[in-house]
């Protein structure tokens, strides 16, 4: 039964592929996102750029606020809990959330242990910077992976680095001799059977999205061409000049990510992009949280 | 046999995988110009129906696809694909509206309501069925024939050359629904 549940949870992520998951803070934003073509929304009280600006401890959102968003849209609704905070995850499961993001964007609740995600019926998505982090999270029971990127910056450089690192390591694993896999698993600190899956299939055993710093249609298409199976956009939409229009353009760019002519049309007249902060200029690196 | 797969969002790669294993050729439909290619069948995959409907409208695919289906192009719709084909959608807007069924979206609730089962499919036998935030068919409005039920609900209907399921045959290793569709497209059924 538990095996079956995990399979269904991985399969929901398969149905999100080729889509854009958008951060929203109100029912109105959720409706705007759905109308623009979001395949799911992430309900949170403050988008990452504002979490950065506000400082302090950042926690799971108010369940009442999440319910308001669940009532506003028909697409899947995700919400974030703090790394290691399994009670926040229990609360999100109790309100029938579709996906939990155990997220480095919130303040970690445990600096050593992640949540045992096998203990839950609802699916989890987790951030990863490389193959080693991704397979550890999958070993803990996550049903979907996303790059960490550097949330709330509007700077795509970290998401690119994480996606390239992940796919580069996958290619390296495939080039090994089979009898070298146990040593590689030891080096990466990951379960051997998951590494064997990567060796045999040339991909992660779960869907892999890009996240963190994606602000334009071209950013989204870049991540897709680098091998992402879909895209999370956080601050990039509702921190921009014309959210509805930018959201629609990013959705279309993800569908037609190799069509430069179309991406050129989509990029025209979008209004102000989010201002953005260079990833080197920030003092708090969220991607360092939870390894 | 050459099959076009609507590849705007969702599980299109899984359908391509099933078709390839059966030796059929397939290509992805993402822009209006893709409809100019020769095809003997069309697949509308699972995913989010609101996303696919929006993109079909904005990318100029809706009227072309509706015309092709009306002209008799064989089509298989799974989960969201069923919703796109339905004439009536409870709690949502109809899209292609070429098949006389009324569907209920997210009929089993949120992800905690997703499930896997095995039921009979007329003309095939007992098959695995995976339902992910799935719809079901509340009523057949036209000439469609019910091919499968699960837990008393209608989950597969064929009307002429249109075949629609509330579940995802592309998520199982069982290829018999795709085989059935290829036989139908080839004129055997």
XYZ file of C-alpha atoms in Angstrom:
480
model
C 0.000 0.000 0.000
C 2.741 2.469 0.956
C 4.598 1.565 -2.251
C 1.431 2.219 -4.251
C 0.972 5.651 -2.591
C 4.557 6.654 -3.462
C 3.974 5.567 -7.052
C 0.786 7.701 -7.282
C 2.693 10.654 -5.836
C 5.518 10.337 -8.361
C 2.889 10.088 -11.077
C 1.196 13.359 -10.047
C 4.571 15.040 -10.660
C 4.657 13.394 -14.106
C 1.356 15.114 -14.909
C 2.841 18.509 -13.942
C 5.660 18.170 -16.485
C 5.988 20.826 -19.146
C 4.214 23.226 -16.815
C 4.859 26.236 -14.614
C 4.219 26.243 -10.853
C 3.728 29.763 -9.523
C 4.117 31.258 -6.029
C 0.945 33.042 -4.911
C 0.039 34.810 -1.670
C -3.687 35.518 -2.140
C -6.737 33.861 -3.768
C -6.726 36.668 -6.396
C -3.131 35.891 -7.354
C -4.005 32.188 -7.465
C -6.822 32.873 -9.924
C -4.532 35.074 -12.032
C -1.973 32.245 -12.088
C -4.566 29.638 -13.073
C -5.974 31.849 -15.834
C -2.464 32.442 -17.142
C -1.927 28.678 -17.428
C -0.103 27.664 -14.230
C -0.207 23.852 -13.768
C -0.128 24.286 -9.954
C 0.313 27.049 -7.404
C 2.507 27.312 -4.315
C 0.537 28.999 -1.521
C 2.699 31.082 0.805
C 2.313 34.185 2.934
C 5.343 35.973 1.558
C 7.160 35.352 -1.687
C 10.892 34.666 -1.306
C 11.969 38.215 -2.268
C 9.884 39.572 0.621
C 11.111 36.848 2.995
C 14.618 38.052 2.207
C 13.660 41.682 2.764
C 11.787 40.997 6.016
C 14.475 38.809 7.637
C 13.677 36.965 10.875
C 12.266 33.441 11.104
C 10.125 32.302 8.207
C 7.576 29.520 8.849
C 4.761 27.502 7.290
C 1.841 29.682 6.126
C -1.448 30.091 8.012
C -3.674 27.093 7.121
C -6.625 29.456 6.711
C -4.761 31.383 4.029
C -3.866 28.107 2.270
C -7.517 26.975 2.396
C -8.582 30.249 0.777
C -6.291 29.448 -2.143
C -7.479 25.819 -2.337
C -11.033 27.139 -2.690
C -10.063 29.685 -5.342
C -8.553 27.300 -7.925
C -9.040 23.808 -9.383
C -5.355 23.118 -10.127
C -3.102 21.423 -7.505
C -2.107 23.551 -4.517
C 1.313 23.125 -2.900
C 2.609 24.669 0.321
C 5.979 24.901 2.061
C 7.112 23.557 5.406
C 10.473 24.128 7.083
C 13.258 21.598 6.557
C 12.913 18.923 9.232
C 9.644 20.305 10.620
C 7.538 17.162 10.366
C 4.685 18.643 12.392
C 4.233 21.482 9.901
C 4.110 18.715 7.267
C 1.479 16.831 9.320
C -0.606 20.024 9.446
C -0.363 20.463 5.672
C -1.358 16.832 5.147
C -4.326 17.356 7.492
C -5.663 20.173 5.283
C -5.463 17.904 2.220
C -2.641 19.739 0.442
C -1.638 18.275 -2.953
C 2.147 18.617 -2.539
C 4.461 19.721 0.300
C 7.675 21.599 -0.484
C 10.197 20.898 2.298
C 11.901 24.137 1.516
C 15.185 25.902 2.200
C 13.325 29.179 1.518
C 11.846 28.959 5.024
C 14.085 28.938 8.111
C 15.245 25.352 8.743
C 13.731 23.749 11.855
C 16.344 20.985 12.035
C 19.980 21.476 11.031
C 20.682 17.764 10.841
C 17.649 15.710 9.792
C 15.208 16.117 6.947
C 11.614 14.882 7.295
C 11.055 11.128 6.898
C 8.806 11.586 3.888
C 7.962 7.858 3.690
C 5.816 8.436 6.786
C 3.357 10.615 4.822
C 0.606 9.935 2.294
C 0.929 13.304 0.560
C 3.815 13.841 -1.829
C 6.866 16.020 -1.199
C 9.083 18.081 -3.461
C 12.594 18.987 -2.272
C 15.361 21.232 -3.526
C 18.768 19.891 -4.565
C 22.004 21.437 -5.821
C 23.509 18.275 -7.247
C 22.981 14.545 -7.725
C 24.103 13.692 -4.228
C 21.507 15.947 -2.541
C 18.802 14.828 -4.978
C 19.315 11.108 -4.314
C 19.457 11.632 -0.548
C 16.107 13.435 -0.672
C 14.645 10.665 -2.862
C 15.986 8.132 -0.368
C 14.013 9.993 2.315
C 10.877 9.636 0.188
C 10.505 12.786 -1.896
C 8.442 12.225 -5.070
C 9.778 15.222 -7.003
C 13.016 17.235 -7.152
C 13.656 20.856 -8.059
C 16.920 22.770 -8.261
C 17.411 25.048 -5.292
C 18.614 27.991 -7.336
C 18.713 31.087 -5.165
C 15.143 32.034 -4.385
C 14.002 35.641 -4.287
C 16.923 37.037 -6.279
C 15.679 37.034 -9.866
C 19.201 35.807 -10.698
C 19.139 32.521 -12.604
C 22.846 31.723 -12.194
C 22.436 29.289 -9.296
C 19.596 27.346 -10.898
C 21.775 26.954 -14.004
C 24.713 25.802 -11.886
C 22.567 23.258 -10.030
C 20.940 21.860 -13.172
C 24.308 21.547 -14.944
C 25.863 19.923 -11.876
C 23.023 17.406 -11.624
C 23.020 16.439 -15.289
C 26.820 16.436 -15.519
C 26.995 13.986 -12.613
C 24.313 11.805 -14.174
C 26.423 11.569 -17.351
C 29.503 10.748 -15.286
C 27.660 7.943 -13.467
C 26.528 6.488 -16.785
C 30.134 6.365 -17.964
C 31.251 4.183 -15.035
C 31.751 0.431 -15.098
C 28.953 -1.320 -13.222
C 31.382 -2.650 -10.601
C 32.395 0.941 -9.793
C 28.882 1.926 -8.641
C 29.216 0.899 -4.947
C 32.309 3.087 -4.546
C 30.557 5.975 -6.334
C 27.523 5.604 -4.044
C 29.840 5.751 -1.043
C 31.520 8.895 -2.367
C 28.218 10.624 -3.061
C 26.724 9.382 0.245
C 23.625 8.041 -1.515
C 21.760 4.701 -1.565
C 23.266 2.269 -4.083
C 19.923 1.182 -5.569
C 19.042 4.798 -6.471
C 22.456 5.301 -8.062
C 21.926 2.099 -10.025
C 18.644 3.534 -11.353
C 20.523 6.632 -12.549
C 23.208 4.438 -14.154
C 20.617 2.370 -16.027
C 18.181 5.128 -17.014
C 20.341 8.248 -17.348
C 17.931 10.299 -15.259
C 16.627 10.770 -11.729
C 13.945 8.301 -10.622
C 11.537 11.251 -10.124
C 10.558 14.359 -12.093
C 13.068 17.220 -11.923
C 11.954 20.875 -12.161
C 13.985 24.097 -12.188
C 13.478 26.675 -9.447
C 15.125 29.736 -7.940
C 15.731 33.050 -9.711
C 13.690 32.460 -12.876
C 12.260 35.847 -13.963
C 11.773 35.903 -17.752
C 10.424 33.653 -20.554
C 14.018 33.247 -21.756
C 15.152 32.153 -18.257
C 12.410 29.520 -18.222
C 13.280 28.258 -21.719
C 16.991 28.189 -20.768
C 16.228 25.863 -17.857
C 14.085 23.638 -20.097
C 16.851 23.410 -22.708
C 19.267 22.480 -19.919
C 17.033 19.514 -19.091
C 14.409 20.737 -16.589
C 11.032 19.016 -16.959
C 9.102 22.099 -15.818
C 9.646 25.324 -13.910
C 8.786 26.930 -10.581
C 8.496 30.724 -10.679
C 8.441 32.420 -7.321
C 9.006 36.130 -6.936
C 9.519 36.593 -10.702
C 5.834 36.964 -11.521
C 4.114 38.916 -8.770
C 7.159 41.171 -8.222
C 7.051 42.279 -11.858
C 5.234 45.142 -13.583
C 2.533 43.101 -15.318
C 2.107 39.739 -13.534
C -0.701 38.262 -15.696
C 1.109 38.972 -18.915
C 4.492 37.765 -17.691
C 2.900 34.602 -16.272
C 1.262 33.778 -19.629
C 4.498 34.438 -21.496
C 6.507 32.144 -19.197
C 3.910 29.354 -19.584
C 4.144 29.536 -23.378
C 7.936 29.707 -23.320
C 8.048 26.482 -21.278
C 5.799 24.667 -23.792
C 7.713 25.906 -26.838
C 11.147 26.153 -25.242
C 13.148 25.607 -28.429
C 11.154 28.048 -30.558
C 13.312 31.205 -30.462
C 10.953 33.125 -32.762
C 8.063 32.594 -30.394
C 10.179 33.377 -27.304
C 11.186 36.649 -28.979
C 7.499 37.560 -29.409
C 6.731 36.499 -25.847
C 9.580 38.588 -24.432
C 8.400 41.822 -26.082
C 6.534 44.472 -24.079
C 6.341 42.529 -20.862
C 6.874 45.586 -18.695
C 9.283 45.772 -15.795
C 10.915 42.472 -14.741
C 11.486 42.004 -11.026
C 14.357 44.211 -9.957
C 16.565 41.385 -8.802
C 19.637 41.123 -6.637
C 22.906 39.607 -7.833
C 23.418 36.263 -6.171
C 26.928 37.411 -5.048
C 25.517 40.500 -3.348
C 23.341 38.640 -0.880
C 24.493 37.590 2.531
C 21.937 34.816 3.108
C 22.413 31.836 0.799
C 19.238 29.797 1.110
C 20.692 27.059 -1.127
C 23.234 26.212 1.603
C 20.405 25.102 3.881
C 19.680 21.369 4.185
C 22.309 19.278 2.439
C 0.949 4.254 -38.323
C 1.629 7.893 -37.406
C 0.060 9.448 -34.313
C 0.190 13.122 -33.259
C 0.412 13.775 -29.512
C -0.726 17.103 -28.083
C 2.428 18.163 -26.198
C 1.496 21.457 -24.543
C 1.808 20.206 -20.955
C 1.521 16.968 -18.975
C 2.242 13.310 -19.674
C 2.871 13.403 -23.425
C 6.252 11.642 -23.233
C 4.611 8.668 -21.484
C 2.191 8.217 -24.403
C 5.069 8.443 -26.882
C 6.842 5.717 -24.907
C 3.795 3.412 -25.048
C 3.286 3.995 -28.789
C 6.952 3.443 -29.572
C 6.867 0.136 -27.732
C 3.961 -0.876 -29.983
C 5.943 0.077 -33.088
C 3.830 3.145 -33.976
C 5.448 6.412 -35.047
C 4.567 9.596 -33.221
C 5.275 13.317 -33.245
C 4.521 16.187 -30.870
C 1.961 18.907 -31.552
C 2.947 22.271 -30.028
C 2.176 24.873 -32.718
C -0.512 25.375 -35.361
C 1.913 24.378 -38.126
C 2.273 20.917 -36.557
C -1.310 20.207 -37.639
C -0.182 20.276 -41.278
C 1.658 17.004 -40.750
C 0.018 13.807 -41.810
C -1.510 11.851 -38.930
C -3.755 8.834 -38.604
C -4.582 9.379 -34.970
C -4.359 11.956 -32.181
C -3.646 11.608 -28.466
C -4.702 14.170 -25.841
C -2.632 13.306 -22.739
C -3.104 13.768 -19.011
C -1.986 16.956 -17.308
C -3.903 20.059 -16.290
C -6.900 20.614 -18.569
C -7.038 24.359 -17.739
C -3.449 24.747 -18.982
C -4.018 22.757 -22.160
C -7.260 24.581 -22.971
C -5.622 27.977 -22.492
C -2.622 27.057 -24.658
C -4.785 25.478 -27.382
C -6.688 28.763 -27.629
C -3.659 31.061 -27.491
C -1.473 29.017 -29.829
C -4.246 28.704 -32.422
C -4.739 24.931 -32.139
C -8.331 24.736 -30.928
C -10.376 25.143 -34.110
C -7.995 23.053 -36.209
C -8.085 20.151 -33.786
C -11.866 20.362 -33.386
C -12.283 20.263 -37.171
C -9.959 17.261 -37.543
C -11.857 15.308 -34.903
C -15.223 16.265 -36.454
C -13.847 15.030 -39.801
C -13.231 11.625 -38.226
C -9.589 11.728 -37.048
C -9.353 8.942 -34.428
C -8.548 10.360 -30.984
C -7.595 8.979 -27.561
C -8.015 11.290 -24.559
C -6.782 10.284 -21.104
C -7.719 12.099 -17.858
C -7.333 15.788 -18.823
C -7.713 14.600 -22.449
C -11.172 13.281 -21.577
C -12.089 16.696 -20.126
C -10.906 18.410 -23.332
C -13.165 16.156 -25.433
C -16.280 16.422 -23.245
C -19.317 18.427 -24.352
C -20.141 19.343 -20.765
C -17.691 19.935 -17.903
C -19.089 20.316 -14.432
C -17.396 23.211 -12.679
C -15.423 24.207 -15.761
C -15.552 25.219 -19.406
C -15.865 22.781 -22.299
C -12.952 22.819 -24.754
C -13.180 20.725 -27.941
C -16.696 19.542 -27.004
C -16.681 16.801 -29.647
C -17.793 13.914 -27.424
C -21.261 13.582 -25.916
C -20.338 13.087 -22.282
C -20.667 15.118 -19.088
C -17.552 14.917 -16.911
C -16.872 15.943 -13.354
C -13.375 17.363 -12.787
C -11.270 16.400 -9.738
C -14.153 14.036 -9.008
C -12.239 11.997 -6.430
C -10.868 15.052 -4.603
C -7.267 16.160 -4.202
C -4.079 14.065 -4.375
C -5.017 12.029 -1.279
C -7.979 10.758 -3.349
C -5.732 9.414 -6.158
C -5.781 5.604 -6.437
C -4.850 2.540 -8.443
C -7.203 -0.337 -9.217
C -7.978 -3.110 -11.705
C -11.251 -3.333 -13.605
C -12.732 -4.770 -16.787
C -12.420 -2.875 -20.033
C -14.864 -4.125 -22.658
C -13.085 -5.815 -25.527
C -9.782 -6.022 -23.625
C -10.373 -7.674 -20.254
C -9.116 -6.793 -16.812
C -6.593 -3.938 -16.908
C -4.695 -1.821 -14.357
C -6.117 1.697 -13.953
C -4.302 4.634 -12.356
C -6.410 7.645 -11.350
C -4.505 10.877 -10.519
C -6.747 13.727 -9.309
C -9.016 12.203 -11.907
C -12.369 13.104 -13.413
C -15.147 10.607 -14.065
C -17.978 10.546 -16.571
C -21.281 11.495 -14.976
C -23.420 10.783 -18.016
C -23.213 9.736 -21.642
C -25.201 12.346 -23.573
C -24.794 11.037 -27.117
C -24.255 7.751 -28.903
C -21.191 6.768 -26.890
C -20.704 3.262 -25.591
C -19.501 2.652 -22.039
C -16.339 0.509 -22.071
C -15.336 0.551 -18.411
C -16.572 1.350 -14.945
C -14.621 1.585 -11.701
C -16.388 1.559 -8.366
C -19.692 2.078 -10.202
C -18.499 5.213 -12.043
C -18.129 5.406 -15.827
C -14.412 5.711 -16.609
C -14.111 4.869 -20.330
C -16.336 5.664 -23.307
C -16.052 5.224 -27.066
C -18.095 7.339 -29.465
C -17.303 6.618 -33.102
C -13.546 7.064 -33.445
C -13.222 8.945 -30.158
C -11.967 6.984 -27.166
C -11.686 8.580 -23.733
C -10.585 7.281 -20.312
C -10.602 8.952 -16.896
C -7.487 6.949 -15.954
C -3.928 6.878 -17.331
C -3.100 3.782 -19.434
C 0.212 5.530 -20.274
C 1.337 5.257 -16.640
C 1.242 1.455 -16.571
C 3.327 -1.089 -18.438
C 0.111 -2.583 -19.834
C -0.137 -1.559 -23.504
C -3.571 -2.983 -24.302
C -5.507 0.315 -24.301
C -2.977 1.828 -26.715
C -3.182 -1.326 -28.821
C -6.997 -0.978 -28.810
C -6.649 2.665 -29.928
C -4.240 1.776 -32.757
C -6.635 -0.973 -33.900
C -9.493 1.535 -33.820
C -7.445 4.111 -35.749
C -6.472 1.443 -38.273
C -10.132 0.630 -38.871
C -10.239 -2.750 -37.127
C -12.714 -1.624 -34.423
